Structure formats: C-alpha cells, structure tokens
Short mmCIF file of C-alpha atoms in Angstrom, two decimals:
data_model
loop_
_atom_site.label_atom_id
_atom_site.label_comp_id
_atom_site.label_asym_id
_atom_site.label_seq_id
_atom_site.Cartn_x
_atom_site.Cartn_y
_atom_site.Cartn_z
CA UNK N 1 -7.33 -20.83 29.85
CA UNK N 2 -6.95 -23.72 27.53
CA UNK N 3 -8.24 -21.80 24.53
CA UNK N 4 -5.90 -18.87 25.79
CA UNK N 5 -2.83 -21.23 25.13
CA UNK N 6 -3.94 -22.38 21.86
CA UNK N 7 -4.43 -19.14 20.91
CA UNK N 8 -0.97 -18.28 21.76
CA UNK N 9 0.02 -21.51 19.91
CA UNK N 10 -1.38 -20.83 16.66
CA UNK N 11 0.07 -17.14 16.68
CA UNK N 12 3.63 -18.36 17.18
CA UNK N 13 3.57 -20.91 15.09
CA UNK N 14 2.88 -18.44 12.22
CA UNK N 15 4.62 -16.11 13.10
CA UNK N 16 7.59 -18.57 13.17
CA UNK N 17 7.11 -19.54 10.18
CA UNK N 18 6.57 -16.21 8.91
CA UNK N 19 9.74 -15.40 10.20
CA UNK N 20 11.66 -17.95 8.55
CA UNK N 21 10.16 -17.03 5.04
CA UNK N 22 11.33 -13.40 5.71
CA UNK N 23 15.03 -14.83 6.51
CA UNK N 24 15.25 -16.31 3.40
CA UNK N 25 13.35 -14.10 1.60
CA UNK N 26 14.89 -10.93 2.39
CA UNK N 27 18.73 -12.16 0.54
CA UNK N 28 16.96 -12.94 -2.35
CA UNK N 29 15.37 -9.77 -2.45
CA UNK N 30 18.50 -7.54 -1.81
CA UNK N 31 20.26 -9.15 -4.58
CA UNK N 32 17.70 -8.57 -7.19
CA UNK N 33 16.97 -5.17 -6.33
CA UNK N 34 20.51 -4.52 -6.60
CA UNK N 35 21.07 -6.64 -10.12
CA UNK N 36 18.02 -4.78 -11.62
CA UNK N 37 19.11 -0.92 -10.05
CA UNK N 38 22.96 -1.67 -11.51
CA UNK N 39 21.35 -2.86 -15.10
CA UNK N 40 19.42 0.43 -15.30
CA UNK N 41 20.14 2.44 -18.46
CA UNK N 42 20.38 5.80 -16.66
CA UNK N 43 23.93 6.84 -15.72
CA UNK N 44 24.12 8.49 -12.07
CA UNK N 45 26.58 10.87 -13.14
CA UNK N 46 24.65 12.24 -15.88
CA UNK N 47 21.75 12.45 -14.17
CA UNK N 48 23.55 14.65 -11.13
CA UNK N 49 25.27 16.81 -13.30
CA UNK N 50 22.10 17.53 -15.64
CA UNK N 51 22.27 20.79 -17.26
CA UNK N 52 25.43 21.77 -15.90
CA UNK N 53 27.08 19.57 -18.33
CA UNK N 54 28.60 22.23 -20.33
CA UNK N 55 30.59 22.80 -17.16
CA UNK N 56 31.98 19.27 -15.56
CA UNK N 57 34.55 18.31 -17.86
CA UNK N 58 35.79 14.30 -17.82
CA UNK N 59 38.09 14.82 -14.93
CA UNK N 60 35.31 16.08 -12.98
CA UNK N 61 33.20 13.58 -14.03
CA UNK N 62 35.63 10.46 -13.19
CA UNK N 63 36.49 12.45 -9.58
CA UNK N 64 32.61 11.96 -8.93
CA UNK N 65 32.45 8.53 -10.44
CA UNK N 66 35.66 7.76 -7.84
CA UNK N 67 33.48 9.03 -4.89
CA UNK N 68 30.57 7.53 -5.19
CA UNK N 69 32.25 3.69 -5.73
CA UNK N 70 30.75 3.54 -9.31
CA UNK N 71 34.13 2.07 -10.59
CA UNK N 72 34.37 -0.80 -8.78
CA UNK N 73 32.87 -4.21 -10.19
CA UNK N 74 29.13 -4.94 -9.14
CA UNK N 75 29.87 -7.98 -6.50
CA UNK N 76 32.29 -5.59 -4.68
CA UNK N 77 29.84 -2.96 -4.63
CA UNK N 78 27.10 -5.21 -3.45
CA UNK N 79 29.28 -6.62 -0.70
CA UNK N 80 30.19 -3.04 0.15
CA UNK N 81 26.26 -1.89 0.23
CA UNK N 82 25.61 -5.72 2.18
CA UNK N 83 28.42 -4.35 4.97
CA UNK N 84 27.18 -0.74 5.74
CA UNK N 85 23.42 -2.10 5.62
CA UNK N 86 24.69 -4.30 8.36
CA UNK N 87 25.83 -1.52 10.23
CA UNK N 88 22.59 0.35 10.08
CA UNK N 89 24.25 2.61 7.02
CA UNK N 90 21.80 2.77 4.37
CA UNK N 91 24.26 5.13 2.05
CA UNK N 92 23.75 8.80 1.48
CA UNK N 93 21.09 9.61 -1.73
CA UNK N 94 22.37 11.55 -4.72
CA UNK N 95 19.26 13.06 -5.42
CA UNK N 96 19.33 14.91 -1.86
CA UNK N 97 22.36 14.88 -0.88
CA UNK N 98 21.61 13.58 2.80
CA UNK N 99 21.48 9.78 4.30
CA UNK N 100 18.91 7.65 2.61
CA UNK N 101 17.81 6.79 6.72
CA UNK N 102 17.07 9.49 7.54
CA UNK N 103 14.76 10.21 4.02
CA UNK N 104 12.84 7.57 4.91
CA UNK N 105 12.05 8.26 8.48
CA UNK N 106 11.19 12.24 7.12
CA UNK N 107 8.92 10.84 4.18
CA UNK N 108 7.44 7.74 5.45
CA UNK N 109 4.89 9.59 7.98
CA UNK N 110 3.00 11.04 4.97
CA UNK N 111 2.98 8.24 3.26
CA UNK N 112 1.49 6.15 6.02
CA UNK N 113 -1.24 9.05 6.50
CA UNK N 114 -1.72 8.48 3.01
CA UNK N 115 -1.99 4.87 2.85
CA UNK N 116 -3.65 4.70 5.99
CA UNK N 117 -6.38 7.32 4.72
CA UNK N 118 -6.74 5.31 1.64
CA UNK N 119 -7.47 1.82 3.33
CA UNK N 120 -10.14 2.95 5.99
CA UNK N 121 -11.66 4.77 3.30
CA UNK N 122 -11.48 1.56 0.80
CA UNK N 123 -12.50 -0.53 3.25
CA UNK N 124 -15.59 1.60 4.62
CA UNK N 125 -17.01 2.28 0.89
CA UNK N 126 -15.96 -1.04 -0.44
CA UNK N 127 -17.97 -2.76 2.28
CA UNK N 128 -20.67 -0.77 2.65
CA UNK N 129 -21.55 -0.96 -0.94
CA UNK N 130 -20.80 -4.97 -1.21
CA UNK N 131 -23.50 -5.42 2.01
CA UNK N 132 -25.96 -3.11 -0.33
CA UNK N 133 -25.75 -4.63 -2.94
CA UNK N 134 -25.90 -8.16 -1.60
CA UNK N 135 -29.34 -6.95 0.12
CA UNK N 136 -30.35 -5.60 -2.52
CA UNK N 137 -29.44 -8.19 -5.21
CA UNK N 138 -31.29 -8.53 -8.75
CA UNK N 139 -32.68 -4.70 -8.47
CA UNK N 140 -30.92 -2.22 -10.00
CA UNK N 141 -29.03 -0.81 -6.72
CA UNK N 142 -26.92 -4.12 -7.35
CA UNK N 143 -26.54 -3.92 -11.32
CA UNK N 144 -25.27 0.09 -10.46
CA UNK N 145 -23.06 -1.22 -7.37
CA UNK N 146 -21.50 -4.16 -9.80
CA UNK N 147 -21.34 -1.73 -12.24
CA UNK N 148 -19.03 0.72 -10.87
CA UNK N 149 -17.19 -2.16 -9.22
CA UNK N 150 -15.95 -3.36 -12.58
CA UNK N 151 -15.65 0.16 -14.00
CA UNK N 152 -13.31 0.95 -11.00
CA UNK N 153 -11.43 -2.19 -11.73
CA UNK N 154 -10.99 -1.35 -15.25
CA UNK N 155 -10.33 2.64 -14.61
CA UNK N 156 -6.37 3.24 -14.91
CA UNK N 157 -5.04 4.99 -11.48
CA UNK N 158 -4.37 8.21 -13.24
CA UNK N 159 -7.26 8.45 -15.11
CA UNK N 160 -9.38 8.94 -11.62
CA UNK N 161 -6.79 11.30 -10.46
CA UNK N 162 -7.32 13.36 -13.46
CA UNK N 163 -11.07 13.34 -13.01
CA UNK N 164 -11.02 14.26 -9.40
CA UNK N 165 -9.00 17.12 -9.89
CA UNK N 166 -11.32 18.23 -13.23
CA UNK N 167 -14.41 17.86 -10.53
CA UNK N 168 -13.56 19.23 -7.25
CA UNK N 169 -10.09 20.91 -7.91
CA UNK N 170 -10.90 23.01 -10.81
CA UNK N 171 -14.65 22.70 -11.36
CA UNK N 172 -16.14 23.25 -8.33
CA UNK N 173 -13.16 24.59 -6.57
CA UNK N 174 -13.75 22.69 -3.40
CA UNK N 175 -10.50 20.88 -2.69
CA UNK N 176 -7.21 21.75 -3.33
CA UNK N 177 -4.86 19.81 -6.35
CA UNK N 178 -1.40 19.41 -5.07
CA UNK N 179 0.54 19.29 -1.59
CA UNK N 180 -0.11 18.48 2.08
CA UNK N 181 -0.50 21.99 2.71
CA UNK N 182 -1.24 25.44 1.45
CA UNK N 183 1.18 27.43 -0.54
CA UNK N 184 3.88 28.56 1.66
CA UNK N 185 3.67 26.40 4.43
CA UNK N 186 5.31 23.57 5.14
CA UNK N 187 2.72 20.63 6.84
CA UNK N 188 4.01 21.46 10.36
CA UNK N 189 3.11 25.09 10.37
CA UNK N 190 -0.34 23.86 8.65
CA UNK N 191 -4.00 23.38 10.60
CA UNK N 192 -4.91 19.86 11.04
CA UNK N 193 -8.26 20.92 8.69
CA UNK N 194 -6.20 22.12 6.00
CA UNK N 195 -4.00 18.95 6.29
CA UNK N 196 -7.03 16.90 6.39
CA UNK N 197 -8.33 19.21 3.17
CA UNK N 198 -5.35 18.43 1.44
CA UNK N 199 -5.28 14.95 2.05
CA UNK N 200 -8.97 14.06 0.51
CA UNK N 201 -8.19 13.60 -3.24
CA UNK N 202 -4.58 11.93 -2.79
CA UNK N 203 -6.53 9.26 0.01
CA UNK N 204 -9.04 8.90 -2.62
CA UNK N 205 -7.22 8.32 -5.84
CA UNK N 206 -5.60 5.43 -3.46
CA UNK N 207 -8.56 3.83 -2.65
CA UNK N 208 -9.88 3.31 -5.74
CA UNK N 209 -7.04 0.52 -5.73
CA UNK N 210 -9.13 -1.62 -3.19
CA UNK N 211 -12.75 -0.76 -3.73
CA UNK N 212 -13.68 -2.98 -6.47
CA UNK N 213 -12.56 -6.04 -5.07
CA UNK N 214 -14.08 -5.04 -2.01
CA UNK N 215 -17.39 -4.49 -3.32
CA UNK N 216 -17.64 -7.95 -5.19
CA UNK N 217 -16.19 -9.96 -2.39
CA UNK N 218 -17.95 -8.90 0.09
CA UNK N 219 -21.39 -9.17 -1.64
CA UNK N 220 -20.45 -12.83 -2.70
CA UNK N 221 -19.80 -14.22 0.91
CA UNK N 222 -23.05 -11.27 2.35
CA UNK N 223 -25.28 -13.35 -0.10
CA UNK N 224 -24.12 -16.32 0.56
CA UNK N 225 -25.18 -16.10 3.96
CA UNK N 226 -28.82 -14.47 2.93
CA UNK N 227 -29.30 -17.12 0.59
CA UNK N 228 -28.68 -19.60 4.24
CA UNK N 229 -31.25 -21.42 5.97
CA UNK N 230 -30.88 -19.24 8.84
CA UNK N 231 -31.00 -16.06 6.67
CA UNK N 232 -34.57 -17.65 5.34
CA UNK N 233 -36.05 -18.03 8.93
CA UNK N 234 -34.64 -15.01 10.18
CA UNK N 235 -36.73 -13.28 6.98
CA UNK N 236 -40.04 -15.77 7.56
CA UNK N 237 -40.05 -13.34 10.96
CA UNK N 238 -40.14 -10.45 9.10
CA UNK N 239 -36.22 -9.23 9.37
CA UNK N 240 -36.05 -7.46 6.10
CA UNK N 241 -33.32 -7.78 3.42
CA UNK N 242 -30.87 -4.80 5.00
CA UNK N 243 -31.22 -5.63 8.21
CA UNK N 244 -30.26 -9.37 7.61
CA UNK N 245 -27.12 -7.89 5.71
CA UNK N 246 -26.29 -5.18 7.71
CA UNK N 247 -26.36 -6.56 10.94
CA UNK N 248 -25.68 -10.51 10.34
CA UNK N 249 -24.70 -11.04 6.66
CA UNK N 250 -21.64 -8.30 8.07
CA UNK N 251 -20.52 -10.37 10.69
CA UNK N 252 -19.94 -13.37 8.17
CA UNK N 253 -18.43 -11.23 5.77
CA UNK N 254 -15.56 -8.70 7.30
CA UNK N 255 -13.31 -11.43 7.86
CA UNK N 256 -12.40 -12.42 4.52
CA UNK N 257 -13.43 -8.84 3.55
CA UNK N 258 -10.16 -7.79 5.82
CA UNK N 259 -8.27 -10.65 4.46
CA UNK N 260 -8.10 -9.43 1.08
CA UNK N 261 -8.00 -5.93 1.88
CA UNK N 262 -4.89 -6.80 3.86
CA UNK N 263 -3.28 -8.72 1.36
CA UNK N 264 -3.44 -5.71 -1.41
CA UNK N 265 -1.32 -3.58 0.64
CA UNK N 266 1.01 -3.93 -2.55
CA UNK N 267 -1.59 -2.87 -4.48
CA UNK N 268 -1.79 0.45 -2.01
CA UNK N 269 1.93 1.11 -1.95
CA UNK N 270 2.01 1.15 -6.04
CA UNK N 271 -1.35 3.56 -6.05
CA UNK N 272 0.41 5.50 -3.77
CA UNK N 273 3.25 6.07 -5.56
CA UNK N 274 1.29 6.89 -8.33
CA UNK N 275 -1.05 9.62 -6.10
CA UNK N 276 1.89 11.06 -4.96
CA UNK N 277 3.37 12.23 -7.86
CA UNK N 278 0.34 13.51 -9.33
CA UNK N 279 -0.84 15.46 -6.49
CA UNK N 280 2.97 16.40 -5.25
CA UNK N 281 2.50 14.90 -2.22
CA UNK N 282 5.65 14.86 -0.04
CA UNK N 283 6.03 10.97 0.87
CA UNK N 284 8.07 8.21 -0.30
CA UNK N 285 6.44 7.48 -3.63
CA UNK N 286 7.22 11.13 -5.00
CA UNK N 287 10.91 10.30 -3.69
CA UNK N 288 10.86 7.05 -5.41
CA UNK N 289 10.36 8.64 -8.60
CA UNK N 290 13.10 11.17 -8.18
CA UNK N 291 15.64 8.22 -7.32
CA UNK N 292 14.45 6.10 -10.58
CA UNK N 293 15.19 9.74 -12.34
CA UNK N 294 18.13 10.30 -11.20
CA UNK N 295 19.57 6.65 -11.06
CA UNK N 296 19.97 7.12 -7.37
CA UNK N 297 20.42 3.24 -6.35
CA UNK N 298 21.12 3.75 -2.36
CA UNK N 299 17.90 5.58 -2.11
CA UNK N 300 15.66 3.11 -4.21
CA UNK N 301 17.12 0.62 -2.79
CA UNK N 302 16.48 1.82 0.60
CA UNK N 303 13.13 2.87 -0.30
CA UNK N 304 12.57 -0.90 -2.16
CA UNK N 305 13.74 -2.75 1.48
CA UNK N 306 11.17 -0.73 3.09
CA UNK N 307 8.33 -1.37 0.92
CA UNK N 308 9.50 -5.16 1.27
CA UNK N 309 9.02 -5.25 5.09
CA UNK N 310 5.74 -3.29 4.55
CA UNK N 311 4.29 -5.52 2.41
CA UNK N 312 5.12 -8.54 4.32
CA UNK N 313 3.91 -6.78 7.49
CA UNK N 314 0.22 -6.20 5.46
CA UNK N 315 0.58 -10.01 4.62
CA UNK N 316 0.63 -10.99 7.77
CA UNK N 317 -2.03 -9.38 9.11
CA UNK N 318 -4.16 -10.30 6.62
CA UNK N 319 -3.04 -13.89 7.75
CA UNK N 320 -4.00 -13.25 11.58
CA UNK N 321 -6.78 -11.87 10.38
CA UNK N 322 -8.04 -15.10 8.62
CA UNK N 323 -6.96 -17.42 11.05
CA UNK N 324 -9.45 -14.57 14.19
CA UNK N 325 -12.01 -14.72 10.98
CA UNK N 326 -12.12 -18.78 10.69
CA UNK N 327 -10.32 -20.10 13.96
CA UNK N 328 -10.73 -23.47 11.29
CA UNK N 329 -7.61 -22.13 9.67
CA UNK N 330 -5.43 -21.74 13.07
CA UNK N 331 -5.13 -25.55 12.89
CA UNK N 332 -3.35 -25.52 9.49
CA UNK N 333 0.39 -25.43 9.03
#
C-alpha cells in the first residue's frame, strides 16, 4: 500500500510539473510560430490565385486580401488568431478551403498509423540488433551491426526512401510506391492487407530515424551488464553469450532503450513528414507541405500546435518511462 502511494506521489509530482512547463511553454510557442509564419517570403494571395493570375485583377486581389484579415497589422492579427483559438476556432485553411480542425482530426489517423508503425518497428529492429551485437561483441556480427548503425545515422531520410522504392517498388515489384491504398480507392473502401501493404515502405523510411541510436544504446548498457559480475557467474554455469543478453542483459537494457526512443518522437514527426511526401501518403506531413506552399498560416499553425502537444506527450512518456526503468529517479525533482 505504502509503495502504492509513493507511486502515485512521484507520478503527480511530474506530471505537475510537467504541466506547469507546458503553461508557460505553450505562449511562447504560439507567438513564435506566428512571428516566423507572418515573416515568410511567400504571399498567400499569390499562392491561391496561382496560374489564374492572368485573371484576378488588383481589385480582386485586395477583396481577397480584405477577407482573409491580411491587412490588418500583425499584433491585431495575432490577438485575433489568440481569441478564436480560445474558442476552439482554429481558422479555415486556404489550401482546402475547409476548417483547419477538422483537417487535422481527418489527417492525423494516418499519420499516427504511420508513426506508430514506424516506432514498434524501430524499436523491435533497433533492439534486437543492439542485444546481438552486445552478445556477440568483437566478432564480426558486431563490427556489421555497428556498421550499419552508423551508416543509418549518416544516410539522409530521402536517400533510403529512394532506395526502397528502387528495391522493392520497382525492382522486384513487391510493394507498392505511393498511397495508403490502391489506385482508385480511397483507404476506407481498401482491405486491411492492402492497407497494411501500403503502409510497409512509408513505416520503414520512418524508422530508419530511430534505429541507429537504438542499436548503439542498447548494446552499450546489454554489455555493460555482460561484462557484470553476475553476467560472469551466470556464464562460469555455462549460460552462453545470447542467452545472457537475450533474456537478462534485455531486462537491464529496455528501460533506457524506451527512454530514448521516447524522447525522439521529434525526430519521428520530421521523418514523417518527410515519408509522407515522398510516398503521397495522406497524413499531416503531406498537408504540412502544402500549407508551407501555399503560405497557408492557420493551417501550419494548427498543424505546428499539434505537433507541439505531441512531442511533449512523447517526452513525457519517455520520462515515466525512466522514472518505472530506475524507480532511483522517482525521488528526483
């Protein structure tokens, strides 16, 4: 019972204080985002009208200027975005014509299945491979495993893309290059195994992100446990290398291994964004790109407040998941 109400202690007592950082965190971040979206070079109007320009004259283009509030001086407009955000009113986007809310809440389910996708499957090759090579280390199984950790490190995002679509998109023929779903179908109307088909390169590309500094971390903290006294006797009773790593060295390593996983969820949300728009994948980081475009500022900012709270969500997991991982942590403030 006792250990119950500590528990409880330590978890509000972050979360408290994770809290408060959010409260002051989240001003500063609304008035950047909106200082760097109003500096951006692009003009909105332009960038709506597009190659109907031989066709809006000035007066046309002023009338939509008028509309959309782009007149007014940047504090009012700020104050004016600050007021309807208040009310739940996130603006309407230019780029689709429709309320930035409701974008989000369409788009944000593939990029979730996305993300998701892309962090069990980081985190299951990342580990897997760090354990290996931590049983393994000195042979050549751990000089390839470090190997392609730092080439995956040093690989650009779209560079892998590139190369998975060369191998298994057009060379082989196996997986499909672009979309959620087959031609002419929209993802609802598709089977869950062509979703799932679909969704293998994309989840991929993403996971690369994460792998690498999966791989080494976890084989640090796997051999520093093998290299342990207890690690020795276990071995001195015959308990060979893998099954010391596998099935104890693990246990002392998915902790932090979580930890730092958690903590790039950054890291995932840019790769994402990046995955999206190669492989035209229907989520938020494809509509992100059409916003920056097409200088649509209520939709990047929307999308920009989103990816705020879902960073500091990963954050704070990765937190709890230190503090379950070392319970010497749940003491500090």
């Amino acid at each position: 019972m006792d250990l119950q109400v500590m528990a409880r202690s330590w978890l509000a007592r972050l979360l408290l204080d994770r809290l408060i950082r959010l409260i002051w965190l989240l001003p500063l971040a609304m008035a950047g985002l909106f200082t760097l979206v109003s500096l951006a070079p692009v003009d909105p109007v332009q960038a709506y009208v597009g190659a109907r320009v031989a066709q809006v004259g000035p007066e046309q283009r002023a009338a939509i200027a008028e509309a959309w509030g782009l007149n007014a001086p940047a504090p009012e407009r700020f104050w004016l975005w600050l007021s309807h955000l208040a009310t739940g009113d996130f603006g309407t986007s230019i780029s689709y014509n429709a309320p930035v809310l409701d974008l989000i809440a369409q788009r944000a389910g593939a990029s979730l299945a996305l993300i998701g996708t892309g962090f069990c499957l980081a985190l299951a090759l990342g580990f897997t491979l760090g354990l290996l090579a931590a049983a393994m280390r000195g042979r050549w199984p751990d000089r390839l495993i470090r190997g392609l950790a730092v080439m995956l490190s040093a690989s650009p995002g779209f560079w892998i893309a590139i190369l998975l679509i060369s191998v298994f998109a057009v060379g082989l023929g196996w997986l499909p290059a672009c979309c959620a779903a087959p031609p002419g179908l929209t993802a609802a109307e598709a089977s869950l195994g062509a979703r799932l088909t679909h969704l293998i390169l994309p989840a991929a590309t993403v996971s690369v992100v994460g792998i690498s500094a999966l791989i080494l971390h976890t084989r640090a903290r796997a051999t520093a446990f093998l290299e342990s006294p207890a690690a020795r006797h276990l071995a001195a009773h015959g308990a060979s290398p893998l099954r010391l790593a596998f099935r104890y060295g693990a246990r002392h390593a998915i902790g932090p291994a979580l930890t730092v996983h958690l903590a790039g969820a950054g890291e995932l949300v840019g790769g994402s964004v990046l995955a999206e728009t190669i492989f035209a994948w229907p989520g938020l980081g494809q509509a992100t790109v059409r916003a920056a475009t097409g200088a649509d500022a209520p939709l990047l900012l929307g999308i920009a407040l989103a990816t705020l709270v879902f960073v500091f969500c990963g954050n704070l997991l990765a937190d709890i998941a230190a503090r379950l991982a070392d319970p010497r942590l749940k003491e500090m403030r």
